[in-house]
Short mmCIF file of C-alpha atoms (C1' of nucleotides) in Angstrom, two decimals:
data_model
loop_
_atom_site.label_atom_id
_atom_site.label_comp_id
_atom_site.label_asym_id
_atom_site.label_seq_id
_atom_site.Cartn_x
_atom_site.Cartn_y
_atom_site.Cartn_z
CA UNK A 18 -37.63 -35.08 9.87
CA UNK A 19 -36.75 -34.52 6.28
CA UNK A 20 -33.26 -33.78 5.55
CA UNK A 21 -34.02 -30.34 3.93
CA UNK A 22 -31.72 -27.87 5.11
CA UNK A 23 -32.42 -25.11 7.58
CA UNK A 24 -30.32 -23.11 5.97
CA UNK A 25 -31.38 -19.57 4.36
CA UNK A 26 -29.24 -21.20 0.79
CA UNK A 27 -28.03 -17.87 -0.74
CA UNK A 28 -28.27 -16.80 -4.24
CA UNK A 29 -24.86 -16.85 -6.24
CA UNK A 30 -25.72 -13.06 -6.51
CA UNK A 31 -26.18 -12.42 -2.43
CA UNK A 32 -23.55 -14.02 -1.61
CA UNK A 33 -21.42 -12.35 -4.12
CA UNK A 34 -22.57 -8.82 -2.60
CA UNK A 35 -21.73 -10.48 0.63
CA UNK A 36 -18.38 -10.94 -0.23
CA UNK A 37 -17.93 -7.66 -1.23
CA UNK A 38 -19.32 -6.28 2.17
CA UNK A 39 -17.55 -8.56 4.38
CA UNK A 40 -14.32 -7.82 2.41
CA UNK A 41 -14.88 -3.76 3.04
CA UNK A 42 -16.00 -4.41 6.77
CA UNK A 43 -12.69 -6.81 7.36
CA UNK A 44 -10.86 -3.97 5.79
CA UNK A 45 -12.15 -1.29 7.40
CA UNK A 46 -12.46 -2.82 10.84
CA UNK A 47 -8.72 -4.46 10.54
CA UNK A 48 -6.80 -2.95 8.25
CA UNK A 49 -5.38 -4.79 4.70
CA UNK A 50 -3.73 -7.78 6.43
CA UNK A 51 -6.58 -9.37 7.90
CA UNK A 52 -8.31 -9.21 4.32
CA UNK A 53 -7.05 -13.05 3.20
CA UNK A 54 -9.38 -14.87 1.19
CA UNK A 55 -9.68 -17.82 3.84
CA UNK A 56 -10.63 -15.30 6.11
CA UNK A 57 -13.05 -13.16 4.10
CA UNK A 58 -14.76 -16.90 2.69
CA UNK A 59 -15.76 -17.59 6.15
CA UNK A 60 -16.78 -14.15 7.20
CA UNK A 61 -19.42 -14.73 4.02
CA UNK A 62 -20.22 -18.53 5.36
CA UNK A 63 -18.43 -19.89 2.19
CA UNK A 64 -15.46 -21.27 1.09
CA UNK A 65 -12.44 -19.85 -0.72
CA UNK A 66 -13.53 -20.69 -3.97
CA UNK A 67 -16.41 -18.73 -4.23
CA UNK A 68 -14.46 -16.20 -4.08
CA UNK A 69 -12.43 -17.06 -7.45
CA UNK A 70 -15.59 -17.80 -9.03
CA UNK A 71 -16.79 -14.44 -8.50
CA UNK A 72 -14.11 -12.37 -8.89
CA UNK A 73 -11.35 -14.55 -10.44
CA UNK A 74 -8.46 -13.83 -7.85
CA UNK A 75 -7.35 -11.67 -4.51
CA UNK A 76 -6.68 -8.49 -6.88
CA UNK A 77 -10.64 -8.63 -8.35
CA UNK A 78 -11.67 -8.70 -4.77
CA UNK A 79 -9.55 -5.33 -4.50
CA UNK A 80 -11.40 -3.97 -7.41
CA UNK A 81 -14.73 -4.63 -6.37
CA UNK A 82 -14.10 -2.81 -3.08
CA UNK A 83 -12.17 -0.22 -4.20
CA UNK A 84 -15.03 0.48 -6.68
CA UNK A 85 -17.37 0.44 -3.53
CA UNK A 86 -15.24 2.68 -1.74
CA UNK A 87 -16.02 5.31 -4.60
CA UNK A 88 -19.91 4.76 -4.47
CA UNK A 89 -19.40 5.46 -0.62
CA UNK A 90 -17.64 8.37 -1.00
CA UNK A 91 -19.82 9.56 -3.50
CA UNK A 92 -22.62 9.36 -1.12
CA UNK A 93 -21.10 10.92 1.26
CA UNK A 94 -20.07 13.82 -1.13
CA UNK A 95 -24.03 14.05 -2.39
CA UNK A 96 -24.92 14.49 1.31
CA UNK A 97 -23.91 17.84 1.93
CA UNK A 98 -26.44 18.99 -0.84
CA UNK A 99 -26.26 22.25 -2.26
CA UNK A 100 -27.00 25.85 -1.51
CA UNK A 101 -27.31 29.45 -3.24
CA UNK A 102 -23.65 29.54 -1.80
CA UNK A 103 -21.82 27.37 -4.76
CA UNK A 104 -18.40 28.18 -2.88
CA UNK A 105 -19.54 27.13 0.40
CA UNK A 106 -20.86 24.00 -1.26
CA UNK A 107 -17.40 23.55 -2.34
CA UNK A 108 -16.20 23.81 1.15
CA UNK A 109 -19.12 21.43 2.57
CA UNK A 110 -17.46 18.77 -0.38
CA UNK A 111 -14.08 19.40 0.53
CA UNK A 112 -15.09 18.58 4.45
CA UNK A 113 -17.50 15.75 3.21
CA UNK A 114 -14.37 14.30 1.07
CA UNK A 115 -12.11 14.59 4.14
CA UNK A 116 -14.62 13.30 6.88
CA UNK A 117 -14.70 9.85 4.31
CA UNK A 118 -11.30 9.22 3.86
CA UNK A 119 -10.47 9.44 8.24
CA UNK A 120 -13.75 7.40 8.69
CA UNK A 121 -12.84 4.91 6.26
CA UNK A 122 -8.80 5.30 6.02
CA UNK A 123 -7.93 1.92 4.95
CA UNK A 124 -10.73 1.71 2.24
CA UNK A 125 -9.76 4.96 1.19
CA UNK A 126 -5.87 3.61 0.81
CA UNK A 127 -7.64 1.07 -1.50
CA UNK A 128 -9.33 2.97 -3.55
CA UNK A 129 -6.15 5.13 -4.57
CA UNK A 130 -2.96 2.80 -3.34
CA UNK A 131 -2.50 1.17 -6.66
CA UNK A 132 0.07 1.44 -4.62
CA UNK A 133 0.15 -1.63 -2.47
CA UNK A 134 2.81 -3.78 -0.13
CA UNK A 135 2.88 -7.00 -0.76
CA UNK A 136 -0.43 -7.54 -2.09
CA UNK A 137 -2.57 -7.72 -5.24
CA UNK A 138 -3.73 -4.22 -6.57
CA UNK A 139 -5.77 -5.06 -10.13
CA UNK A 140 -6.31 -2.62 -12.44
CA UNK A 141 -8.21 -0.42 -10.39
CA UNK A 142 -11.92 0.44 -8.94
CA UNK A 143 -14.66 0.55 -12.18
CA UNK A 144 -13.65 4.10 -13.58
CA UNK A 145 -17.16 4.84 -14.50
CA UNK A 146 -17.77 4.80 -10.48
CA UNK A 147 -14.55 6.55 -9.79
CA UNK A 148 -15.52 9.35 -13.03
CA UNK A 149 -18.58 9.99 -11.12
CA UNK A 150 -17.02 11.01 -8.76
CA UNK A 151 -14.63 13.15 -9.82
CA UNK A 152 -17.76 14.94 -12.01
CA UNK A 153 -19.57 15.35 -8.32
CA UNK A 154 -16.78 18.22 -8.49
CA UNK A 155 -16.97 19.54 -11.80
CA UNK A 156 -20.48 20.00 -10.98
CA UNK A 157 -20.06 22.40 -8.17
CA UNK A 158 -17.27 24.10 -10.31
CA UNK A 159 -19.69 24.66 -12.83
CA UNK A 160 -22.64 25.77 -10.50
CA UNK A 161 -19.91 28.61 -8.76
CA UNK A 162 -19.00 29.72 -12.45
CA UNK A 163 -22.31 29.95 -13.21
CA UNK A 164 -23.38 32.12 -10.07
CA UNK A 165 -20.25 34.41 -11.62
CA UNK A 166 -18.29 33.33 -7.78
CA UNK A 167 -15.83 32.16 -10.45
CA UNK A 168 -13.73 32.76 -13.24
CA UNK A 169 -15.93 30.93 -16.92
CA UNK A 170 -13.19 28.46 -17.67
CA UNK A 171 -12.71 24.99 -18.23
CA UNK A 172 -14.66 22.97 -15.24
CA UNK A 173 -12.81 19.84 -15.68
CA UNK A 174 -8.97 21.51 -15.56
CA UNK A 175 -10.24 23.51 -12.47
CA UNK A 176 -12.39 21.12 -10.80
CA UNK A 177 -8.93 18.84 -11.32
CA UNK A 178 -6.90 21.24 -9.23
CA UNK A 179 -9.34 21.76 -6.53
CA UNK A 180 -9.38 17.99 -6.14
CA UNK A 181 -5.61 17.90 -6.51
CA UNK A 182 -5.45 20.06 -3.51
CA UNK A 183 -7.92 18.50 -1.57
CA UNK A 184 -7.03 15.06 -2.30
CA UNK A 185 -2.79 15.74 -1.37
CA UNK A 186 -3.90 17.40 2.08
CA UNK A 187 -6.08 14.01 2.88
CA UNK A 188 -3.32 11.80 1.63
CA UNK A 189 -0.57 13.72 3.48
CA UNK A 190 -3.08 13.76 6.65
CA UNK A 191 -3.51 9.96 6.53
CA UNK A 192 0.06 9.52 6.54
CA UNK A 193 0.30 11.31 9.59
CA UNK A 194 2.42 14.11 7.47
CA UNK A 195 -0.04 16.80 9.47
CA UNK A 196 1.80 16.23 12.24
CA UNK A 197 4.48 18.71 10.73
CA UNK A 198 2.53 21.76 10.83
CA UNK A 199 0.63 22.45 14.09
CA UNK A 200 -3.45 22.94 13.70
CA UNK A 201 -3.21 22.10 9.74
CA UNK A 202 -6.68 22.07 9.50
CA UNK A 203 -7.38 25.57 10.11
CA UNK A 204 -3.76 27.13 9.15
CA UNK A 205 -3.29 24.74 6.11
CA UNK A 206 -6.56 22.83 4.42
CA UNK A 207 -8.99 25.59 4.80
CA UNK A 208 -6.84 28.53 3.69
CA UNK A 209 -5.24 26.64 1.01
CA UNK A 210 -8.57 26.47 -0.38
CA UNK A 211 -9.57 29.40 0.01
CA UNK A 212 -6.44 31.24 -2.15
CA UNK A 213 -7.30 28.47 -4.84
CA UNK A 214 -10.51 29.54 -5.19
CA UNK A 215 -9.25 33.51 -4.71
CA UNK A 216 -7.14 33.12 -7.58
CA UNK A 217 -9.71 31.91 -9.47
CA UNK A 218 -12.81 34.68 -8.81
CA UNK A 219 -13.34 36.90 -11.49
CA UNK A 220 -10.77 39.96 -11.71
CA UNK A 221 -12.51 42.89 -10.24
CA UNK A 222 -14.01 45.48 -12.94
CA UNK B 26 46.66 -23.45 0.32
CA UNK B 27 45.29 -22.54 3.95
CA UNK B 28 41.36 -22.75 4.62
CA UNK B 29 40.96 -19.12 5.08
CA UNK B 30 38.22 -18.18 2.72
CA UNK B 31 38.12 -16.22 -0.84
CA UNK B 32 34.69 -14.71 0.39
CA UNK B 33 35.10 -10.89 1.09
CA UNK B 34 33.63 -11.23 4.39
CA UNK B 35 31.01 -8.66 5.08
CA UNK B 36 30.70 -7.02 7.73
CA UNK B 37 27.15 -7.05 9.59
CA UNK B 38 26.81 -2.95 8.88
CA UNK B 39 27.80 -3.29 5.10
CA UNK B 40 25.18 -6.57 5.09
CA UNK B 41 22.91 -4.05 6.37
CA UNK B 42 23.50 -1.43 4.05
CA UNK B 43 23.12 -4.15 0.95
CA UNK B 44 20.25 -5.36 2.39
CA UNK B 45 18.59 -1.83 2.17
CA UNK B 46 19.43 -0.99 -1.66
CA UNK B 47 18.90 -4.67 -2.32
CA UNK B 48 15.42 -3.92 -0.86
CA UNK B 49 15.01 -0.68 -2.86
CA UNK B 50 16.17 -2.10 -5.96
CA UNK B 51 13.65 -5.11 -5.66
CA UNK B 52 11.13 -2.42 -5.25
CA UNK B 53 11.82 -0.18 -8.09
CA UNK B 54 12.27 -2.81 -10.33
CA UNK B 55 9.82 -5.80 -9.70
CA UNK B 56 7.49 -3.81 -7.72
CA UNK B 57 6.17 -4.51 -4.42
CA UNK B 58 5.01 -8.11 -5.09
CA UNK B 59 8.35 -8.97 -5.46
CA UNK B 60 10.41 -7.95 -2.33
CA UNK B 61 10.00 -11.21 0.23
CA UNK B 62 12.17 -12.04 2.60
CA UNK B 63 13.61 -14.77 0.98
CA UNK B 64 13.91 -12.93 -2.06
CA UNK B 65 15.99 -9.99 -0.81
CA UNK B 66 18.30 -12.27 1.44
CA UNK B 67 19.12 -13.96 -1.55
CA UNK B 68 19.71 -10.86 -3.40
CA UNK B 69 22.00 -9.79 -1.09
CA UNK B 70 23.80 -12.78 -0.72
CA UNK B 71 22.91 -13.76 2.94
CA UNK B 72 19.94 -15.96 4.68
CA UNK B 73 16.56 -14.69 5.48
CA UNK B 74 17.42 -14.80 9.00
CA UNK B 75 20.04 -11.59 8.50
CA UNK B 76 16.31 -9.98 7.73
CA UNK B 77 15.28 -10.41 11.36
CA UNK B 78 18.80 -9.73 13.21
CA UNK B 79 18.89 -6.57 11.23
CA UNK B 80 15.14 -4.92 10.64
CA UNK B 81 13.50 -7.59 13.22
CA UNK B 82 10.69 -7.58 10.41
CA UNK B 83 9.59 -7.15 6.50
CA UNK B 84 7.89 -4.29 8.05
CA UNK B 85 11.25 -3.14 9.74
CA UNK B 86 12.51 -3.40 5.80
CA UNK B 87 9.68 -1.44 4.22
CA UNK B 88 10.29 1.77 6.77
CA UNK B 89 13.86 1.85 6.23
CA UNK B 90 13.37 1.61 2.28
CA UNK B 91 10.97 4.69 3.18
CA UNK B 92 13.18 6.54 4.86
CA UNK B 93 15.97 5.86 2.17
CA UNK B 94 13.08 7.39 -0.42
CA UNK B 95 13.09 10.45 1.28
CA UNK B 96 16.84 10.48 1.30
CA UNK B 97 16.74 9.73 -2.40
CA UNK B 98 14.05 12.70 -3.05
CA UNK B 99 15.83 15.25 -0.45
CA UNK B 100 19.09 14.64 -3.05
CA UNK B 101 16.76 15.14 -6.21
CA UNK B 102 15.19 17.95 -5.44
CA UNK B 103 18.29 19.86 -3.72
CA UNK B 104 20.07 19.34 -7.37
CA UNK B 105 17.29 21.90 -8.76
CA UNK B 106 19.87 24.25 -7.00
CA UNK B 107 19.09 28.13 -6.16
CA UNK B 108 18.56 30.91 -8.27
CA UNK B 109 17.55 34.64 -7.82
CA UNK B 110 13.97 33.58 -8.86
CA UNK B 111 12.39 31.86 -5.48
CA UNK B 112 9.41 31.89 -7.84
CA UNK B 113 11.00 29.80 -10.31
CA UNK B 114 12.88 27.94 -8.10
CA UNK B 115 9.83 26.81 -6.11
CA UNK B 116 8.52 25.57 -9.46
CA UNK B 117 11.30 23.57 -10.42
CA UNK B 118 11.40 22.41 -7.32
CA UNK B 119 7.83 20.98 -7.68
CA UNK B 120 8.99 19.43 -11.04
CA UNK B 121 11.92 17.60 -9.14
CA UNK B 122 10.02 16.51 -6.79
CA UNK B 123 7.20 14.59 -9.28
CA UNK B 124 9.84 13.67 -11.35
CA UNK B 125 11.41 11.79 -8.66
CA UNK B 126 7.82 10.35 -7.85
CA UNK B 127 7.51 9.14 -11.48
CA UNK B 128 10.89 7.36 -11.51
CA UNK B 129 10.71 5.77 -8.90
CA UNK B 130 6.82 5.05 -8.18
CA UNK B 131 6.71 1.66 -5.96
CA UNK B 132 9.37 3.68 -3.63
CA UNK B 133 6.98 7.08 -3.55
CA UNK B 134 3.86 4.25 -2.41
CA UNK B 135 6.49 2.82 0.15
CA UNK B 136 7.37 6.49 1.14
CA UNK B 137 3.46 7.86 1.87
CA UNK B 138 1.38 5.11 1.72
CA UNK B 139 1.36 3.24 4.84
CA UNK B 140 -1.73 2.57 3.14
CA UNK B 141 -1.08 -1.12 1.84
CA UNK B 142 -2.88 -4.19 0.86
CA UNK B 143 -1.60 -7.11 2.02
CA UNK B 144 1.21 -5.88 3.52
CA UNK B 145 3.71 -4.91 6.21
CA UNK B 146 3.30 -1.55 6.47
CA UNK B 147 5.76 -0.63 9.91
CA UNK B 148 5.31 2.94 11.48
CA UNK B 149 6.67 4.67 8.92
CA UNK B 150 10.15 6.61 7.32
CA UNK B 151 12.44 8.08 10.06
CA UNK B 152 10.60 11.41 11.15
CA UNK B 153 13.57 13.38 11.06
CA UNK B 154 14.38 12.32 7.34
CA UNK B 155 10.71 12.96 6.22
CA UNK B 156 10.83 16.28 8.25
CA UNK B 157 14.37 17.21 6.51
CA UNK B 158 12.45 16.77 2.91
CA UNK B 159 9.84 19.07 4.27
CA UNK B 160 12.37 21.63 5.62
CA UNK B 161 13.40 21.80 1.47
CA UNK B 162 10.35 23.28 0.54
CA UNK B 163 9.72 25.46 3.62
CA UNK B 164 13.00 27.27 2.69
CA UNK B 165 12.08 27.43 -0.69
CA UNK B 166 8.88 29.34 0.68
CA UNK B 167 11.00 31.65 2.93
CA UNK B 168 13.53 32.49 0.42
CA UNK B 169 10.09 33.77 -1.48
CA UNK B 170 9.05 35.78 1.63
CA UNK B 171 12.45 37.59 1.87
CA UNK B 172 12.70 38.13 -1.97
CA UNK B 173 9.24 39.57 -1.51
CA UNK B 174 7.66 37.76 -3.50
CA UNK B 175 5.50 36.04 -1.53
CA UNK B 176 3.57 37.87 1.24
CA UNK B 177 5.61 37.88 4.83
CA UNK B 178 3.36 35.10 6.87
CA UNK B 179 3.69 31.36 8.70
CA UNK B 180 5.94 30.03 6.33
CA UNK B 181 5.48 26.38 7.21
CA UNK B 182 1.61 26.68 7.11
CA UNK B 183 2.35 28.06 3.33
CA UNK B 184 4.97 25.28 2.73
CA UNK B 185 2.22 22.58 3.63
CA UNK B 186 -0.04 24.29 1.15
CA UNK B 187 2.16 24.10 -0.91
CA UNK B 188 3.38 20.39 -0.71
CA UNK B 189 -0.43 19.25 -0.29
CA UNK B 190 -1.46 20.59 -3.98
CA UNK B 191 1.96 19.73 -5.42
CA UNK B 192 1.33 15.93 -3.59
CA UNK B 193 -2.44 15.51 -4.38
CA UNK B 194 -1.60 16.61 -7.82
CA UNK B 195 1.45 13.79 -8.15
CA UNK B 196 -0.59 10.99 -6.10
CA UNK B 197 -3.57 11.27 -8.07
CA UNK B 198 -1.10 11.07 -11.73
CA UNK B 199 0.38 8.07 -9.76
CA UNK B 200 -3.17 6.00 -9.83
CA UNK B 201 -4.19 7.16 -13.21
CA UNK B 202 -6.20 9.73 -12.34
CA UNK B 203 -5.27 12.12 -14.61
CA UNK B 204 -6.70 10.54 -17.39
CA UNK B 205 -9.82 12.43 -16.23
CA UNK B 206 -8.30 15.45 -17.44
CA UNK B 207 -6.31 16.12 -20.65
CA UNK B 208 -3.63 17.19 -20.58
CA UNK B 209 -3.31 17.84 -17.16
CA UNK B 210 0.38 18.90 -16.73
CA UNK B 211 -0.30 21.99 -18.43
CA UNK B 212 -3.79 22.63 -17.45
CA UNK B 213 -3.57 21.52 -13.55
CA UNK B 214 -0.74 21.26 -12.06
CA UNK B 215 1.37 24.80 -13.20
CA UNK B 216 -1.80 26.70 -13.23
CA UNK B 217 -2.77 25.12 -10.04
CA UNK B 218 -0.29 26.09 -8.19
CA UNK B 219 0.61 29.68 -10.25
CA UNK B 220 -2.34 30.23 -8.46
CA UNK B 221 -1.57 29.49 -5.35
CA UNK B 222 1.32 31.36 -5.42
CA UNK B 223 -0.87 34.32 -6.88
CA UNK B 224 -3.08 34.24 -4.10
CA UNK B 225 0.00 34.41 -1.50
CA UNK B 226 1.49 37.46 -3.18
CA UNK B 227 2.09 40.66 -1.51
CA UNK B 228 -0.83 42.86 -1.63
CA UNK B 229 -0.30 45.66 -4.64
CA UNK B 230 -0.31 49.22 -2.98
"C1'" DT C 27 -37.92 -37.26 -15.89
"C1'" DG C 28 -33.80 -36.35 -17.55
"C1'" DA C 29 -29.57 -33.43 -19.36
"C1'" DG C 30 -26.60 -29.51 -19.01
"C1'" DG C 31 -24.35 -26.25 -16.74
"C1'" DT C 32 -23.35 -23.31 -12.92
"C1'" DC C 33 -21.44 -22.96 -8.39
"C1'" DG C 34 -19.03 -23.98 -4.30
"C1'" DA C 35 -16.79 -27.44 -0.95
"C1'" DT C 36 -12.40 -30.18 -0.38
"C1'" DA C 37 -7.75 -30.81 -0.74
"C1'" DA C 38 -3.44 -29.91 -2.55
"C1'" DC C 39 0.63 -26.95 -4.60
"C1'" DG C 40 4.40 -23.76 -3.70
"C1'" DC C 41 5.09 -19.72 -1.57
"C1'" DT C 42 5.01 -16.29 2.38
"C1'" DG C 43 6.58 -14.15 7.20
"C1'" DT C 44 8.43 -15.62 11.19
"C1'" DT C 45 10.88 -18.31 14.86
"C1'" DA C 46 13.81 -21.90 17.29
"C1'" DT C 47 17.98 -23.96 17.10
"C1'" DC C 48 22.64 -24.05 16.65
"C1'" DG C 49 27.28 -23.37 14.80
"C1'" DA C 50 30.78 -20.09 13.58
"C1'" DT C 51 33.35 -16.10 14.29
"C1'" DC C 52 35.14 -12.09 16.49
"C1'" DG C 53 36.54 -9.16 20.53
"C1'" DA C 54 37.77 -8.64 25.27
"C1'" DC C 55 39.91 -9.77 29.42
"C1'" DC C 56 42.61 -12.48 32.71
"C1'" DG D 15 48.10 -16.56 24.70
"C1'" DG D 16 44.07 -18.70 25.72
"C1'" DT D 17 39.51 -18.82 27.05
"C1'" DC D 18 35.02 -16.88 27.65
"C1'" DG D 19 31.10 -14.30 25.93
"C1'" DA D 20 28.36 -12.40 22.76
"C1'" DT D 21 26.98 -11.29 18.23
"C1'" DC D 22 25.45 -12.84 13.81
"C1'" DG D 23 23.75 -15.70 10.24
"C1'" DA D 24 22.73 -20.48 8.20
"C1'" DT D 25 19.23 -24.37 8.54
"C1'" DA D 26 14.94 -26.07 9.15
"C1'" DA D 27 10.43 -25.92 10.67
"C1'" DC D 28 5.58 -23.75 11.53
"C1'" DA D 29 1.20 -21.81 10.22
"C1'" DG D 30 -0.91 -19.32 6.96
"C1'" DC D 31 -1.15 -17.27 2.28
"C1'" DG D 32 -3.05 -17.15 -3.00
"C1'" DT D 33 -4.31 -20.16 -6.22
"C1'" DT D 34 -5.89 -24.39 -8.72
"C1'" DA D 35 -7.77 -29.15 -9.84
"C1'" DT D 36 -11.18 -32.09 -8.77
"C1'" DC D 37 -15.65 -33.30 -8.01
"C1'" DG D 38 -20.23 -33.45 -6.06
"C1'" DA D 39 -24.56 -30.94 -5.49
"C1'" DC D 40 -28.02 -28.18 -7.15
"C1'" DC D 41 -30.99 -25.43 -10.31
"C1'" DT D 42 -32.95 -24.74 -14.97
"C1'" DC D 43 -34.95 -25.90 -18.95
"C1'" DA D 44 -36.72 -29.30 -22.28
#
DNA sequence: TGAGGTCGATAACGCTGTTATCGATCGACC
DNA sequence: GGTCGATCGATAACAGCGTTATCGACCTCA
C-alpha cells in the first residue's frame, strides 16, 4: 500500500464555498450561536485557520453569508415570474420576500442585523448582490407604470417605499411584534399594500 | 475611627437598577461588542456574579436593556405632545420615533432584533412595555378616526400599518440601505406614508 | 529537479459566559 | 438581645470563544 491519501483533497476554492455553505446551514439550522469558527472549521473537515485565510476573521465569514443570503432571496424573488398583472406580480414578490425571510429567519437577521449581540457584523453583504436585489423591485415598479396600473414617477423612490413597507412588516413579524394585532396577515400586510399601491394609481380622468 | 465603611452601601435593587443603565450605556456607547459581563459588573462597581443573582444571564441583561428601550422611546415619542392636527401629529410622531432609532441605534437592534450574531438574544422586551409603545401610535390613529380624518375602521390593524412602513422605512436607514435611494427622507419616507394616510381617508361624497 | 509561494494544521494568547464555593451582611423571631 | 436563616456578592475556576504565530506540506512553474 502506498501512503497516498484516500482522501477527495479539496481545492482552496471548494473548500472555501464549503465554508460558506456550512456557515449558512449552521446558521440556519441553529441559530447565530452555534456559528463559532471551531465549529464551522470542522463542519467543512478543516481547521480554524482556513477560515482566516479565506475570509480574514469571524466578521468576513458574516459577509460572505450575508451576501449569500441576498443571492437566495433573490432567487426566491425571480421565482414567482411575471404576468400581464404587474400589480399582482408585486403581490407574488411581496409573498415571495416574506416566505424567505420565515424560511430562513436567522439568515435573514444576518443579512440586515448590522445589528448584532455580541458578535462580529463587518461591513455588510457585497452591495452589488444586495443592489440587485433591491432593483428586482424597481423592476416590477417600472413594468406596473408602464402597463399605466401606476402613477409615471420615479421607480427607485417608489420601489423604496414599497420595500420599506414590506420589509418593516417582515421585520416586525420576525420579532414576534404580529402577535399584537390578531390575523396581521390578512388585516395588516396585504391591505397595507394594497392602499400603497392605491395611492399611487393614476388619478382618475 | 470605627470599621464601619465609607462605601455608600447599595442596596441589591439600586445595584440592579445601575446594572441596567450601566448596560444601556455600554450599549449606546461602545456598541454591542462591548457589553460582557465582566465589563458591565465592573462598570457598575460590583462582581460579575451580581450579573447572575440579578438577570440569571447576559441574555437576562439584553431583554431588560430592551425593555428599558421601549421605555426610553414610549418617553420620546409622548414629548411630540398633541395637537388639533392628528394628521400632523401622527407625522411627528413618526419623526420621534426614527429619531429616537437614530440616537440610539445599538439599543433599537437590542429592542427588535432578537436577530443576533453571536449573541444572547433572551425572549425578548417585557410584552406589556413593547405593547404600551404600540398603544402610542394606535391612539394616535384613533384620535385621526374621531377627528375624521382618517376613515372610521380597525384601528389597531391601521396602527400596525402604520408602524410596519414607518419601521421598515427606519430599519432599512439603520443598515445603510438607503443609500440605494437619494435622498430618501424626502422622497420615501413622508411620501410613503402621506400615502398611506391618503389611502385611509374618508371617502369624498 | 529544484525553488517559491500558497494554504492549512497545531498550539497558544487573552478573553468570554457561566458556575461552585464561600464569606459577609441583614432581618426575623424566640 | 442573641441567634438563626437567608439573601447577596466576591473569588476562582471551567470550557469555549476569536485570533495569531509558527511551521510543515503541497502545488506550480522554471
Amino acid at each position: 500500500m502506498s501512503t497516498v491519501s484516500t482522501e477527495p483533497a479539496v481545492s482552496p476554492a471548494e473548500l472555501r464555498a464549503r465554508l460558506i455553505e456550512q456557515a449558512a446551514r449552521i446558521l440556519g439550522e441553529e441559530g447565530p450561536s452555534a456559528l463559532s469558527a471551531r465549529r464551522l472549521a470542522t463542519a467543512a473537515g478543516t481547521s480554524t485557520m482556513a477560515v482566516y485565510t479565506h475570509f480574514g476573521s469571524m466578521a468576513g465569514v458574516v459577509d460572505e453569508v450575508a451576501t449569500e443570503g441576498f443571492r437566495r432571496l433573490i432567487d426566491h424573488v425571480d421565482a414567482v415570474g411575471t404576468s400581464d398583472d404587474p400589480l399582482a406580480d408585486l403581490r407574488r414578490m411581496a409573498g415571495g420576500y416574506r416566505d424567505n425571510a420565515l424560511e430562513n429567519r436567522h439568515l435573514f437577521g444576518v443579512m440586515f442585523g448590522a445589528i448584532s449581540l455580541g458578535g462580529f457584523h463587518g461591513r455588510g453583504a457585497d452591495p452589488e448582490v444586495s443592489l440587485a436585489a433591491f432593483d428586482q423591485i424597481v423592476s416590477g415598479i417600472e413594468r406596473a407604470m408602464a402597463a399605466g396600473v401606476l402613477r409615471e414617477g420615479d421607480a427607485r423612490a417608489v420601489a423604496a417605499q414599497f420595500w420599506s413597507a414590506l420589509h418593516g412588516y417582515v421585520m416586525l413579524e420576525l420579532a414576534g411584534m404580529d402577535r399584537v394585532v390578531d390575523d396581521s396577515e390578512r388585516t395588516v400586510l396585504w391591505p397595507m399594500l394594497a392602499h400603497l399601491l392605491e395611492a399611487l394609481a393614476p388619478a382618475p380622468r
